Amino acid sequence: MASFGHQAYALGSKTVYLKWIKTNHRDIRIVRPGDDENVRSYCEKSGLYGVNGTFYYTYMDTPPSGYKALDVHRISMYNTNPGDRENPTAAQPVRPIGTTNVDNAGFMFCQEHTSTAIPNYIYSDRHQGTLASYKFQGQHSLDMTNIRWAVGGFGLHLDGDFGDKDTYDEALGDEGAWSGLFGQAPRTAIFYIGGQYIGENIVLLTVFGDSKLYDPANESATLSARTNCGVTPSELRSIIKDVFPSATTHGIMLDGGGSTGIAYKNASGRLETQMVGNQIGNTGVFIPRNANTMIVTPM
């Protein structure tokens, strides 16, 4: 069963607030909530818990210049649907829009069963093309009926030796990251922490600039800040490696900024949520962003 954790983390002169869910890879589900649902409302209805999903672009076939990466990840989201975790049905696209990963971006996948050819049941990599055209280590195609889930994002490169911020930023640039990605912002990530096949081996992590808890009755005042807070991608990576020292292999940075949100079961067994506020025009009124995709788990 999944568990919840949190920590205030000092990073130089600032403090950020980490919240995470540890779960097992077999309990992960990647879902597409309704068009008007946010992280909180989806979890209230479904009885599941989790974080916002990956980058997406919903209203244009061709994103504007500098935002290509938003379009990349829509076709890299798969879900075992329906079925229990021991006897899943074949993976089907959650958001089957587009045909190619034009930016050679990162993605992470989970297999139901390993094989001699592909011995990793969790793996992350870079790839240009559809998931079905991917070849493990350039040689072996994925058996799409054996894929539990897969999700696109920007690589955390937890197994890489990046001695400074610029080196990691360069790797993200090679994946099609746009200039706005490199600033401070709330963040969301999914990564593998090792351990046994049946234990807690996946972390769904969020990083906020404050510790506000969302209250639907006082929505605008209880949403977390979006600007002038949070962490850079490089800081996110360093936090993960510090707080989760066994996270040394596979992971993906998901959508962040105004999309960041987490819903979890607290120590009393109640649903709690933290989400970032997005201002409606210049009204001073803030609302949570709709969650076009989510990564969820039972708790």
PDB file of C-alpha atoms in Angstrom:
ATOM      1  CA  MET A   1       0.000   0.000   0.000  1.00  0.00           C
ATOM      2  CA  ALA A   2       1.251   3.516  -0.805  1.00  0.00           C
ATOM      3  CA  SER A   3       2.493   5.949   1.842  1.00  0.00           C
ATOM      4  CA  PHE A   4       2.783   9.730   2.141  1.00  0.00           C
ATOM      5  CA  GLY A   5       5.789  11.807   3.194  1.00  0.00           C
ATOM      6  CA  HIS A   6       6.698  15.476   3.445  1.00  0.00           C
ATOM      7  CA  GLN A   7       9.660  17.666   4.338  1.00  0.00           C
ATOM      8  CA  ALA A   8      10.678  21.329   4.469  1.00  0.00           C
ATOM      9  CA  TYR A   9      13.955  21.547   2.573  1.00  0.00           C
ATOM     10  CA  ALA A  10      16.486  24.365   2.931  1.00  0.00           C
ATOM     11  CA  LEU A  11      18.121  25.278  -0.348  1.00  0.00           C
ATOM     12  CA  GLY A  12      20.543  28.150   0.133  1.00  0.00           C
ATOM     13  CA  SER A  13      18.580  31.152   1.369  1.00  0.00           C
ATOM     14  CA  LYS A  14      15.170  29.681   0.504  1.00  0.00           C
ATOM     15  CA  THR A  15      13.013  26.898   1.861  1.00  0.00           C
ATOM     16  CA  VAL A  16      10.874  24.699  -0.350  1.00  0.00           C
ATOM     17  CA  TYR A  17       8.275  22.147   0.654  1.00  0.00           C
ATOM     18  CA  LEU A  18       8.371  18.577  -0.569  1.00  0.00           C
ATOM     19  CA  LYS A  19       5.396  16.243  -0.616  1.00  0.00           C
ATOM     20  CA  TRP A  20       5.505  12.752  -2.028  1.00  0.00           C
ATOM     21  CA  ILE A  21       3.698   9.458  -2.387  1.00  0.00           C
ATOM     22  CA  LYS A  22       5.667   6.206  -2.382  1.00  0.00           C
ATOM     23  CA  THR A  23       3.963   3.347  -4.162  1.00  0.00           C
ATOM     24  CA  ASN A  24       4.587   0.204  -6.171  1.00  0.00           C
ATOM     25  CA  HIS A  25       4.957   0.266  -9.938  1.00  0.00           C
ATOM     26  CA  ARG A  26       2.079  -2.217 -10.318  1.00  0.00           C
ATOM     27  CA  ASP A  27      -0.310   0.208  -8.605  1.00  0.00           C
ATOM     28  CA  ILE A  28       0.496   3.183 -10.857  1.00  0.00           C
ATOM     29  CA  ARG A  29      -2.269   4.286 -13.214  1.00  0.00           C
ATOM     30  CA  ILE A  30      -2.019   7.072 -15.767  1.00  0.00           C
ATOM     31  CA  VAL A  31      -5.446   8.573 -16.303  1.00  0.00           C
ATOM     32  CA  ARG A  32      -7.165  11.329 -18.213  1.00  0.00           C
ATOM     33  CA  PRO A  33      -9.652  13.112 -15.912  1.00  0.00           C
ATOM     34  CA  GLY A  34     -12.648  14.974 -17.263  1.00  0.00           C
ATOM     35  CA  ASP A  35     -12.043  18.290 -18.994  1.00  0.00           C
ATOM     36  CA  ASP A  36     -13.230  20.290 -15.975  1.00  0.00           C
ATOM     37  CA  GLU A  37     -11.491  18.274 -13.247  1.00  0.00           C
ATOM     38  CA  ASN A  38      -8.446  19.244 -11.219  1.00  0.00           C
ATOM     39  CA  VAL A  39      -6.186  17.097  -9.039  1.00  0.00           C
ATOM     40  CA  ARG A  40      -8.515  17.417  -6.036  1.00  0.00           C
ATOM     41  CA  SER A  41     -11.825  16.815  -7.769  1.00  0.00           C
ATOM     42  CA  TYR A  42     -10.569  13.766  -9.662  1.00  0.00           C
ATOM     43  CA  CYS A  43      -9.213  12.125  -6.516  1.00  0.00           C
ATOM     44  CA  GLU A  44     -12.419  12.856  -4.601  1.00  0.00           C
ATOM     45  CA  LYS A  45     -14.450  11.066  -7.268  1.00  0.00           C
ATOM     46  CA  SER A  46     -12.093   8.180  -7.963  1.00  0.00           C
ATOM     47  CA  GLY A  47     -10.848   7.330  -4.477  1.00  0.00           C
ATOM     48  CA  LEU A  48      -7.289   7.330  -5.849  1.00  0.00           C
ATOM     49  CA  TYR A  49      -4.392   9.637  -4.948  1.00  0.00           C
ATOM     50  CA  GLY A  50      -1.556  11.122  -6.946  1.00  0.00           C
ATOM     51  CA  VAL A  51      -0.044  14.016  -8.856  1.00  0.00           C
ATOM     52  CA  ASN A  52      -0.596  15.991 -12.026  1.00  0.00           C
ATOM     53  CA  GLY A  53       0.626  14.358 -15.194  1.00  0.00           C
ATOM     54  CA  THR A  54       2.939  15.268 -18.007  1.00  0.00           C
ATOM     55  CA  PHE A  55       3.220  18.111 -20.506  1.00  0.00           C
ATOM     56  CA  TYR A  56       0.407  18.450 -22.984  1.00  0.00           C
ATOM     57  CA  TYR A  57      -0.920  20.781 -25.649  1.00  0.00           C
ATOM     58  CA  THR A  58      -4.658  20.614 -26.047  1.00  0.00           C
ATOM     59  CA  TYR A  59      -5.842  23.132 -28.584  1.00  0.00           C
ATOM     60  CA  MET A  60      -3.349  23.277 -31.448  1.00  0.00           C
ATOM     61  CA  ASP A  61      -1.911  20.582 -33.698  1.00  0.00           C
ATOM     62  CA  THR A  62       1.305  22.586 -34.051  1.00  0.00           C
ATOM     63  CA  PRO A  63       2.499  24.350 -30.872  1.00  0.00           C
ATOM     64  CA  PRO A  64       4.057  27.805 -31.230  1.00  0.00           C
ATOM     65  CA  SER A  65       7.808  28.159 -31.668  1.00  0.00           C
ATOM     66  CA  GLY A  66       9.683  27.329 -28.475  1.00  0.00           C
ATOM     67  CA  TYR A  67       6.940  25.102 -27.082  1.00  0.00           C
ATOM     68  CA  LYS A  68       7.346  21.975 -29.167  1.00  0.00           C
ATOM     69  CA  ALA A  69       8.046  19.910 -26.080  1.00  0.00           C
ATOM     70  CA  LEU A  70       4.469  20.419 -24.922  1.00  0.00           C
ATOM     71  CA  ASP A  71       3.259  18.456 -27.923  1.00  0.00           C
ATOM     72  CA  VAL A  72       5.754  15.651 -27.614  1.00  0.00           C
ATOM     73  CA  HIS A  73       4.433  13.892 -24.582  1.00  0.00           C
ATOM     74  CA  ARG A  74       0.793  13.472 -25.439  1.00  0.00           C
ATOM     75  CA  ILE A  75       1.412  10.210 -27.269  1.00  0.00           C
ATOM     76  CA  SER A  76       3.683   8.685 -24.626  1.00  0.00           C
ATOM     77  CA  MET A  77       1.048   8.034 -21.969  1.00  0.00           C
ATOM     78  CA  TYR A  78      -0.254   4.518 -21.583  1.00  0.00           C
ATOM     79  CA  ASN A  79      -2.331   2.841 -18.927  1.00  0.00           C
ATOM     80  CA  THR A  80      -3.332  -0.658 -17.957  1.00  0.00           C
ATOM     81  CA  ASN A  81      -7.069  -0.215 -18.396  1.00  0.00           C
ATOM     82  CA  PRO A  82      -9.022  -1.900 -16.956  1.00  0.00           C
ATOM     83  CA  GLY A  83      -8.027  -4.923 -14.851  1.00  0.00           C
ATOM     84  CA  ASP A  84      -6.264  -5.687 -11.615  1.00  0.00           C
ATOM     85  CA  ARG A  85      -2.538  -5.280 -11.238  1.00  0.00           C
ATOM     86  CA  GLU A  86      -1.807  -9.014 -11.351  1.00  0.00           C
ATOM     87  CA  ASN A  87      -3.737  -9.638 -14.568  1.00  0.00           C
ATOM     88  CA  PRO A  88      -3.647  -6.433 -16.618  1.00  0.00           C
ATOM     89  CA  THR A  89      -5.056  -6.055 -20.075  1.00  0.00           C
ATOM     90  CA  ALA A  90      -2.927  -4.699 -22.897  1.00  0.00           C
ATOM     91  CA  ALA A  91      -1.911  -1.068 -22.579  1.00  0.00           C
ATOM     92  CA  GLN A  92      -3.981   1.414 -24.547  1.00  0.00           C
ATOM     93  CA  PRO A  93      -3.190   5.068 -25.288  1.00  0.00           C
ATOM     94  CA  VAL A  94      -4.647   7.469 -22.755  1.00  0.00           C
ATOM     95  CA  ARG A  95      -4.173  10.421 -25.078  1.00  0.00           C
ATOM     96  CA  PRO A  96      -3.462   9.089 -28.573  1.00  0.00           C
ATOM     97  CA  ILE A  97      -2.872  12.406 -30.320  1.00  0.00           C
ATOM     98  CA  GLY A  98       0.048  12.857 -32.688  1.00  0.00           C
ATOM     99  CA  THR A  99       2.354  10.325 -34.265  1.00  0.00           C
ATOM    100  CA  THR A 100       5.944  11.343 -33.505  1.00  0.00           C
ATOM    101  CA  ASN A 101       8.095  12.619 -30.683  1.00  0.00           C
ATOM    102  CA  VAL A 102       9.605  15.425 -32.724  1.00  0.00           C
ATOM    103  CA  ASP A 103      11.920  16.677 -29.985  1.00  0.00           C
ATOM    104  CA  ASN A 104      13.765  13.481 -29.058  1.00  0.00           C
ATOM    105  CA  ALA A 105      12.405  13.875 -25.543  1.00  0.00           C
ATOM    106  CA  GLY A 106      12.556  11.715 -22.447  1.00  0.00           C
ATOM    107  CA  PHE A 107      10.106   9.031 -21.399  1.00  0.00           C
ATOM    108  CA  MET A 108       9.769   6.355 -18.726  1.00  0.00           C
ATOM    109  CA  PHE A 109       8.082   2.987 -19.117  1.00  0.00           C
ATOM    110  CA  CYS A 110       7.071   0.037 -16.965  1.00  0.00           C
ATOM    111  CA  GLN A 111       6.855  -3.545 -18.200  1.00  0.00           C
ATOM    112  CA  GLU A 112       4.639  -6.229 -16.733  1.00  0.00           C
ATOM    113  CA  HIS A 113       7.304  -8.896 -17.231  1.00  0.00           C
ATOM    114  CA  THR A 114      11.005  -8.603 -17.947  1.00  0.00           C
ATOM    115  CA  SER A 115      12.757 -10.623 -20.630  1.00  0.00           C
ATOM    116  CA  THR A 116      16.267 -11.639 -21.581  1.00  0.00           C
ATOM    117  CA  ALA A 117      16.260  -8.904 -24.211  1.00  0.00           C
ATOM    118  CA  ILE A 118      14.822  -6.200 -21.901  1.00  0.00           C
ATOM    119  CA  PRO A 119      15.726  -7.099 -18.291  1.00  0.00           C
ATOM    120  CA  ASN A 120      14.498  -3.819 -16.743  1.00  0.00           C
ATOM    121  CA  TYR A 121      10.871  -3.591 -15.650  1.00  0.00           C
ATOM    122  CA  ILE A 122      11.348   0.164 -15.063  1.00  0.00           C
ATOM    123  CA  TYR A 123      13.380   2.188 -17.550  1.00  0.00           C
ATOM    124  CA  SER A 124      13.788   5.749 -18.804  1.00  0.00           C
ATOM    125  CA  ASP A 125      15.399   6.917 -22.005  1.00  0.00           C
ATOM    126  CA  ARG A 126      15.315   9.436 -24.828  1.00  0.00           C
ATOM    127  CA  HIS A 127      13.521   8.658 -28.037  1.00  0.00           C
ATOM    128  CA  GLN A 128      12.321  10.299 -31.227  1.00  0.00           C
ATOM    129  CA  GLY A 129       9.250   8.566 -32.603  1.00  0.00           C
ATOM    130  CA  THR A 130       6.291   6.614 -31.314  1.00  0.00           C
ATOM    131  CA  LEU A 131       6.540   4.330 -28.313  1.00  0.00           C
ATOM    132  CA  ALA A 132       5.987   1.340 -30.593  1.00  0.00           C
ATOM    133  CA  SER A 133       9.046   2.325 -32.652  1.00  0.00           C
ATOM    134  CA  TYR A 134      11.370   2.541 -29.631  1.00  0.00           C
ATOM    135  CA  LYS A 135      14.203   0.007 -29.415  1.00  0.00           C
ATOM    136  CA  PHE A 136      15.763  -0.816 -26.050  1.00  0.00           C
ATOM    137  CA  GLN A 137      19.508  -0.075 -26.281  1.00  0.00           C
ATOM    138  CA  GLY A 138      18.947   0.431 -29.991  1.00  0.00           C
ATOM    139  CA  GLN A 139      18.146  -3.244 -30.585  1.00  0.00           C
ATOM    140  CA  HIS A 140      14.965  -4.633 -29.051  1.00  0.00           C
ATOM    141  CA  SER A 141      11.404  -3.437 -29.663  1.00  0.00           C
ATOM    142  CA  LEU A 142       8.943  -3.181 -26.794  1.00  0.00           C
ATOM    143  CA  ASP A 143       6.128  -5.700 -26.622  1.00  0.00           C
ATOM    144  CA  MET A 144       3.219  -3.266 -26.402  1.00  0.00           C
ATOM    145  CA  THR A 145       1.013  -5.921 -24.776  1.00  0.00           C
ATOM    146  CA  ASN A 146       3.592  -6.076 -21.955  1.00  0.00           C
ATOM    147  CA  ILE A 147       3.613  -2.337 -21.186  1.00  0.00           C
ATOM    148  CA  ARG A 148       1.870  -1.445 -17.920  1.00  0.00           C
ATOM    149  CA  TRP A 149       2.357   2.291 -18.388  1.00  0.00           C
ATOM    150  CA  ALA A 150       4.619   4.831 -20.007  1.00  0.00           C
ATOM    151  CA  VAL A 151       4.887   8.579 -19.626  1.00  0.00           C
ATOM    152  CA  GLY A 152       6.821  11.318 -21.370  1.00  0.00           C
ATOM    153  CA  GLY A 153       8.620  14.213 -19.717  1.00  0.00           C
ATOM    154  CA  PHE A 154      12.102  15.616 -19.349  1.00  0.00           C
ATOM    155  CA  GLY A 155      14.807  13.268 -18.137  1.00  0.00           C
ATOM    156  CA  LEU A 156      16.082  13.565 -14.571  1.00  0.00           C
ATOM    157  CA  HIS A 157      19.228  11.667 -15.617  1.00  0.00           C
ATOM    158  CA  LEU A 158      19.657  10.336 -12.096  1.00  0.00           C
ATOM    159  CA  ASP A 159      22.336   7.936 -13.318  1.00  0.00           C
ATOM    160  CA  GLY A 160      24.306  10.700 -15.027  1.00  0.00           C
ATOM    161  CA  ASP A 161      27.378  12.532 -13.777  1.00  0.00           C
ATOM    162  CA  PHE A 162      26.438  16.195 -14.087  1.00  0.00           C
ATOM    163  CA  GLY A 163      28.977  18.257 -12.188  1.00  0.00           C
ATOM    164  CA  ASP A 164      27.165  21.562 -12.592  1.00  0.00           C
ATOM    165  CA  LYS A 165      23.852  23.150 -13.521  1.00  0.00           C
ATOM    166  CA  ASP A 166      24.924  24.052 -17.062  1.00  0.00           C
ATOM    167  CA  THR A 167      25.720  20.442 -17.960  1.00  0.00           C
ATOM    168  CA  TYR A 168      22.295  19.206 -16.891  1.00  0.00           C
ATOM    169  CA  ASP A 169      20.570  22.146 -18.573  1.00  0.00           C
ATOM    170  CA  GLU A 170      22.382  21.263 -21.780  1.00  0.00           C
ATOM    171  CA  ALA A 171      21.004  17.717 -21.572  1.00  0.00           C
ATOM    172  CA  LEU A 172      17.483  19.122 -21.179  1.00  0.00           C
ATOM    173  CA  GLY A 173      18.072  21.393 -24.150  1.00  0.00           C
ATOM    174  CA  ASP A 174      18.925  18.339 -26.214  1.00  0.00           C
ATOM    175  CA  GLU A 175      15.478  16.996 -25.272  1.00  0.00           C
ATOM    176  CA  GLY A 176      13.736  20.085 -26.641  1.00  0.00           C
ATOM    177  CA  ALA A 177      13.343  22.078 -23.417  1.00  0.00           C
ATOM    178  CA  TRP A 178      12.289  25.682 -24.008  1.00  0.00           C
ATOM    179  CA  SER A 179      13.860  28.646 -22.193  1.00  0.00           C
ATOM    180  CA  GLY A 180      11.026  29.023 -19.685  1.00  0.00           C
ATOM    181  CA  LEU A 181      11.629  25.545 -18.273  1.00  0.00           C
ATOM    182  CA  PHE A 182      14.911  26.526 -16.647  1.00  0.00           C
ATOM    183  CA  GLY A 183      13.584  29.077 -14.151  1.00  0.00           C
ATOM    184  CA  GLN A 184      12.268  28.583 -10.628  1.00  0.00           C
ATOM    185  CA  ALA A 185       8.836  26.976 -10.432  1.00  0.00           C
ATOM    186  CA  PRO A 186       6.822  24.397  -8.513  1.00  0.00           C
ATOM    187  CA  ARG A 187       7.769  20.955  -9.833  1.00  0.00           C
ATOM    188  CA  THR A 188       6.405  17.437 -10.199  1.00  0.00           C
ATOM    189  CA  ALA A 189       8.383  14.264 -10.893  1.00  0.00           C
ATOM    190  CA  ILE A 190       8.140  10.475 -10.992  1.00  0.00           C
ATOM    191  CA  PHE A 191      11.182   8.302 -10.334  1.00  0.00           C
ATOM    192  CA  TYR A 192      12.344   4.830  -9.376  1.00  0.00           C
ATOM    193  CA  ILE A 193      14.051   4.247  -6.007  1.00  0.00           C
ATOM    194  CA  GLY A 194      14.949   0.584  -6.385  1.00  0.00           C
ATOM    195  CA  GLY A 195      13.875  -2.023  -3.899  1.00  0.00           C
ATOM    196  CA  GLN A 196      11.871  -5.177  -4.255  1.00  0.00           C
ATOM    197  CA  TYR A 197       9.325  -5.884  -6.955  1.00  0.00           C
ATOM    198  CA  ILE A 198       6.510  -5.964  -4.383  1.00  0.00           C
ATOM    199  CA  GLY A 199       7.559  -2.979  -2.242  1.00  0.00           C
ATOM    200  CA  GLU A 200       7.430   0.815  -2.516  1.00  0.00           C
ATOM    201  CA  ASN A 201       9.719   1.469  -5.459  1.00  0.00           C
ATOM    202  CA  ILE A 202       8.205   4.504  -7.198  1.00  0.00           C
ATOM    203  CA  VAL A 203       8.003   8.071  -5.859  1.00  0.00           C
ATOM    204  CA  LEU A 204       5.532  10.723  -7.050  1.00  0.00           C
ATOM    205  CA  LEU A 205       7.116  13.986  -5.855  1.00  0.00           C
ATOM    206  CA  THR A 206       5.953  17.602  -5.765  1.00  0.00           C
ATOM    207  CA  VAL A 207       7.964  20.679  -4.731  1.00  0.00           C
ATOM    208  CA  PHE A 208       6.194  23.901  -3.712  1.00  0.00           C
ATOM    209  CA  GLY A 209       7.290  27.330  -2.527  1.00  0.00           C
ATOM    210  CA  ASP A 210       4.893  27.220   0.446  1.00  0.00           C
ATOM    211  CA  SER A 211       2.976  24.687   2.518  1.00  0.00           C
ATOM    212  CA  LYS A 212      -0.633  25.765   1.949  1.00  0.00           C
ATOM    213  CA  LEU A 213      -3.361  23.146   2.087  1.00  0.00           C
ATOM    214  CA  TYR A 214      -6.169  23.548  -0.409  1.00  0.00           C
ATOM    215  CA  ASP A 215      -9.628  24.302   0.987  1.00  0.00           C
ATOM    216  CA  PRO A 216     -12.432  24.191  -1.609  1.00  0.00           C
ATOM    217  CA  ALA A 217     -14.498  26.544   0.578  1.00  0.00           C
ATOM    218  CA  ASN A 218     -11.761  29.192   0.434  1.00  0.00           C
ATOM    219  CA  GLU A 219     -10.229  28.308  -2.897  1.00  0.00           C
ATOM    220  CA  SER A 220      -8.320  31.396  -4.003  1.00  0.00           C
ATOM    221  CA  ALA A 221      -6.621  31.989  -0.638  1.00  0.00           C
ATOM    222  CA  THR A 222      -5.509  28.398  -0.142  1.00  0.00           C
ATOM    223  CA  LEU A 223      -3.732  27.753  -3.431  1.00  0.00           C
ATOM    224  CA  SER A 224       0.061  27.777  -3.562  1.00  0.00           C
ATOM    225  CA  ALA A 225       2.146  30.425  -5.299  1.00  0.00           C
ATOM    226  CA  ARG A 226       3.152  29.932  -8.907  1.00  0.00           C
ATOM    227  CA  THR A 227       5.817  32.619  -9.471  1.00  0.00           C
ATOM    228  CA  ASN A 228       9.026  33.641  -7.688  1.00  0.00           C
ATOM    229  CA  CYS A 229       9.163  30.327  -5.858  1.00  0.00           C
ATOM    230  CA  GLY A 230       9.989  26.679  -6.302  1.00  0.00           C
ATOM    231  CA  VAL A 231      13.131  25.232  -7.850  1.00  0.00           C
ATOM    232  CA  THR A 232      15.008  24.991 -11.125  1.00  0.00           C
ATOM    233  CA  PRO A 233      15.288  21.613 -12.889  1.00  0.00           C
ATOM    234  CA  SER A 234      18.854  21.296 -11.636  1.00  0.00           C
ATOM    235  CA  GLU A 235      17.770  22.011  -8.056  1.00  0.00           C
ATOM    236  CA  LEU A 236      14.972  19.452  -8.369  1.00  0.00           C
ATOM    237  CA  ARG A 237      17.473  16.835  -9.464  1.00  0.00           C
ATOM    238  CA  SER A 238      19.851  17.627  -6.591  1.00  0.00           C
ATOM    239  CA  ILE A 239      16.995  17.467  -4.040  1.00  0.00           C
ATOM    240  CA  ILE A 240      15.934  14.051  -5.305  1.00  0.00           C
ATOM    241  CA  LYS A 241      19.467  12.692  -5.092  1.00  0.00           C
ATOM    242  CA  ASP A 242      19.835  14.080  -1.551  1.00  0.00           C
ATOM    243  CA  VAL A 243      16.469  13.101  -0.034  1.00  0.00           C
ATOM    244  CA  PHE A 244      16.152   9.813  -1.947  1.00  0.00           C
ATOM    245  CA  PRO A 245      19.733   8.481  -2.186  1.00  0.00           C
ATOM    246  CA  SER A 246      18.577   5.223  -3.783  1.00  0.00           C
ATOM    247  CA  ALA A 247      17.164   7.172  -6.756  1.00  0.00           C
ATOM    248  CA  THR A 248      20.145   6.512  -8.979  1.00  0.00           C
ATOM    249  CA  THR A 249      18.620   5.365 -12.244  1.00  0.00           C
ATOM    250  CA  HIS A 250      15.303   6.235 -13.846  1.00  0.00           C
ATOM    251  CA  GLY A 251      13.036   9.245 -13.551  1.00  0.00           C
ATOM    252  CA  ILE A 252      11.100  11.921 -15.414  1.00  0.00           C
ATOM    253  CA  MET A 253      10.256  15.535 -14.644  1.00  0.00           C
ATOM    254  CA  LEU A 254       6.539  16.033 -15.289  1.00  0.00           C
ATOM    255  CA  ASP A 255       4.594  19.227 -15.915  1.00  0.00           C
ATOM    256  CA  GLY A 256       5.191  21.903 -13.268  1.00  0.00           C
ATOM    257  CA  GLY A 257       4.445  25.548 -12.582  1.00  0.00           C
ATOM    258  CA  GLY A 258       0.720  26.200 -12.581  1.00  0.00           C
ATOM    259  CA  SER A 259      -0.021  22.509 -13.153  1.00  0.00           C
ATOM    260  CA  THR A 260       1.704  21.148 -10.035  1.00  0.00           C
ATOM    261  CA  GLY A 261      -0.631  19.412  -7.615  1.00  0.00           C
ATOM    262  CA  ILE A 262      -0.767  16.449  -5.251  1.00  0.00           C
ATOM    263  CA  ALA A 263      -3.627  14.677  -3.465  1.00  0.00           C
ATOM    264  CA  TYR A 264      -2.835  12.205  -0.704  1.00  0.00           C
ATOM    265  CA  LYS A 265      -4.275  10.452   2.335  1.00  0.00           C
ATOM    266  CA  ASN A 266      -3.046  12.093   5.544  1.00  0.00           C
ATOM    267  CA  ALA A 267      -2.262  10.378   8.856  1.00  0.00           C
ATOM    268  CA  SER A 268      -5.943  10.567   9.826  1.00  0.00           C
ATOM    269  CA  GLY A 269      -7.001   8.868   6.612  1.00  0.00           C
ATOM    270  CA  ARG A 270      -8.474  12.028   5.066  1.00  0.00           C
ATOM    271  CA  LEU A 271      -7.870  13.469   1.617  1.00  0.00           C
ATOM    272  CA  GLU A 272      -5.543  16.489   1.602  1.00  0.00           C
ATOM    273  CA  THR A 273      -4.477  18.468  -1.435  1.00  0.00           C
ATOM    274  CA  GLN A 274      -1.911  21.055  -2.401  1.00  0.00           C
ATOM    275  CA  MET A 275      -2.223  22.767  -5.776  1.00  0.00           C
ATOM    276  CA  VAL A 276      -0.817  25.862  -7.464  1.00  0.00           C
ATOM    277  CA  GLY A 277      -3.103  28.820  -8.136  1.00  0.00           C
ATOM    278  CA  ASN A 278      -3.570  30.320 -11.600  1.00  0.00           C
ATOM    279  CA  GLN A 279      -4.950  33.845 -11.796  1.00  0.00           C
ATOM    280  CA  ILE A 280      -8.039  34.536 -13.896  1.00  0.00           C
ATOM    281  CA  GLY A 281      -6.915  37.506 -15.983  1.00  0.00           C
ATOM    282  CA  ASN A 282      -6.011  40.373 -13.662  1.00  0.00           C
ATOM    283  CA  THR A 283      -8.874  39.771 -11.252  1.00  0.00           C
ATOM    284  CA  GLY A 284      -6.809  38.673  -8.268  1.00  0.00           C
ATOM    285  CA  VAL A 285      -8.877  35.474  -8.199  1.00  0.00           C
ATOM    286  CA  PHE A 286      -6.938  32.214  -8.395  1.00  0.00           C
ATOM    287  CA  ILE A 287      -8.115  28.745  -9.380  1.00  0.00           C
ATOM    288  CA  PRO A 288      -6.377  25.367  -9.779  1.00  0.00           C
ATOM    289  CA  ARG A 289      -5.531  24.268 -13.294  1.00  0.00           C
ATOM    290  CA  ASN A 290      -7.521  21.433 -14.835  1.00  0.00           C
ATOM    291  CA  ALA A 291      -5.600  18.164 -14.886  1.00  0.00           C
ATOM    292  CA  ASN A 292      -5.587  16.789 -18.417  1.00  0.00           C
ATOM    293  CA  THR A 293      -3.560  13.832 -17.187  1.00  0.00           C
ATOM    294  CA  MET A 294      -2.724  12.425 -13.750  1.00  0.00           C
ATOM    295  CA  ILE A 295      -0.526   9.698 -12.296  1.00  0.00           C
ATOM    296  CA  VAL A 296      -2.459   8.016  -9.492  1.00  0.00           C
ATOM    297  CA  THR A 297      -2.358   5.080  -7.086  1.00  0.00           C
ATOM    298  CA  PRO A 298      -4.501   3.528  -4.358  1.00  0.00           C
ATOM    299  CA  MET A 299      -3.488   4.444  -0.792  1.00  0.00           C
TER     300      MET A 299
END
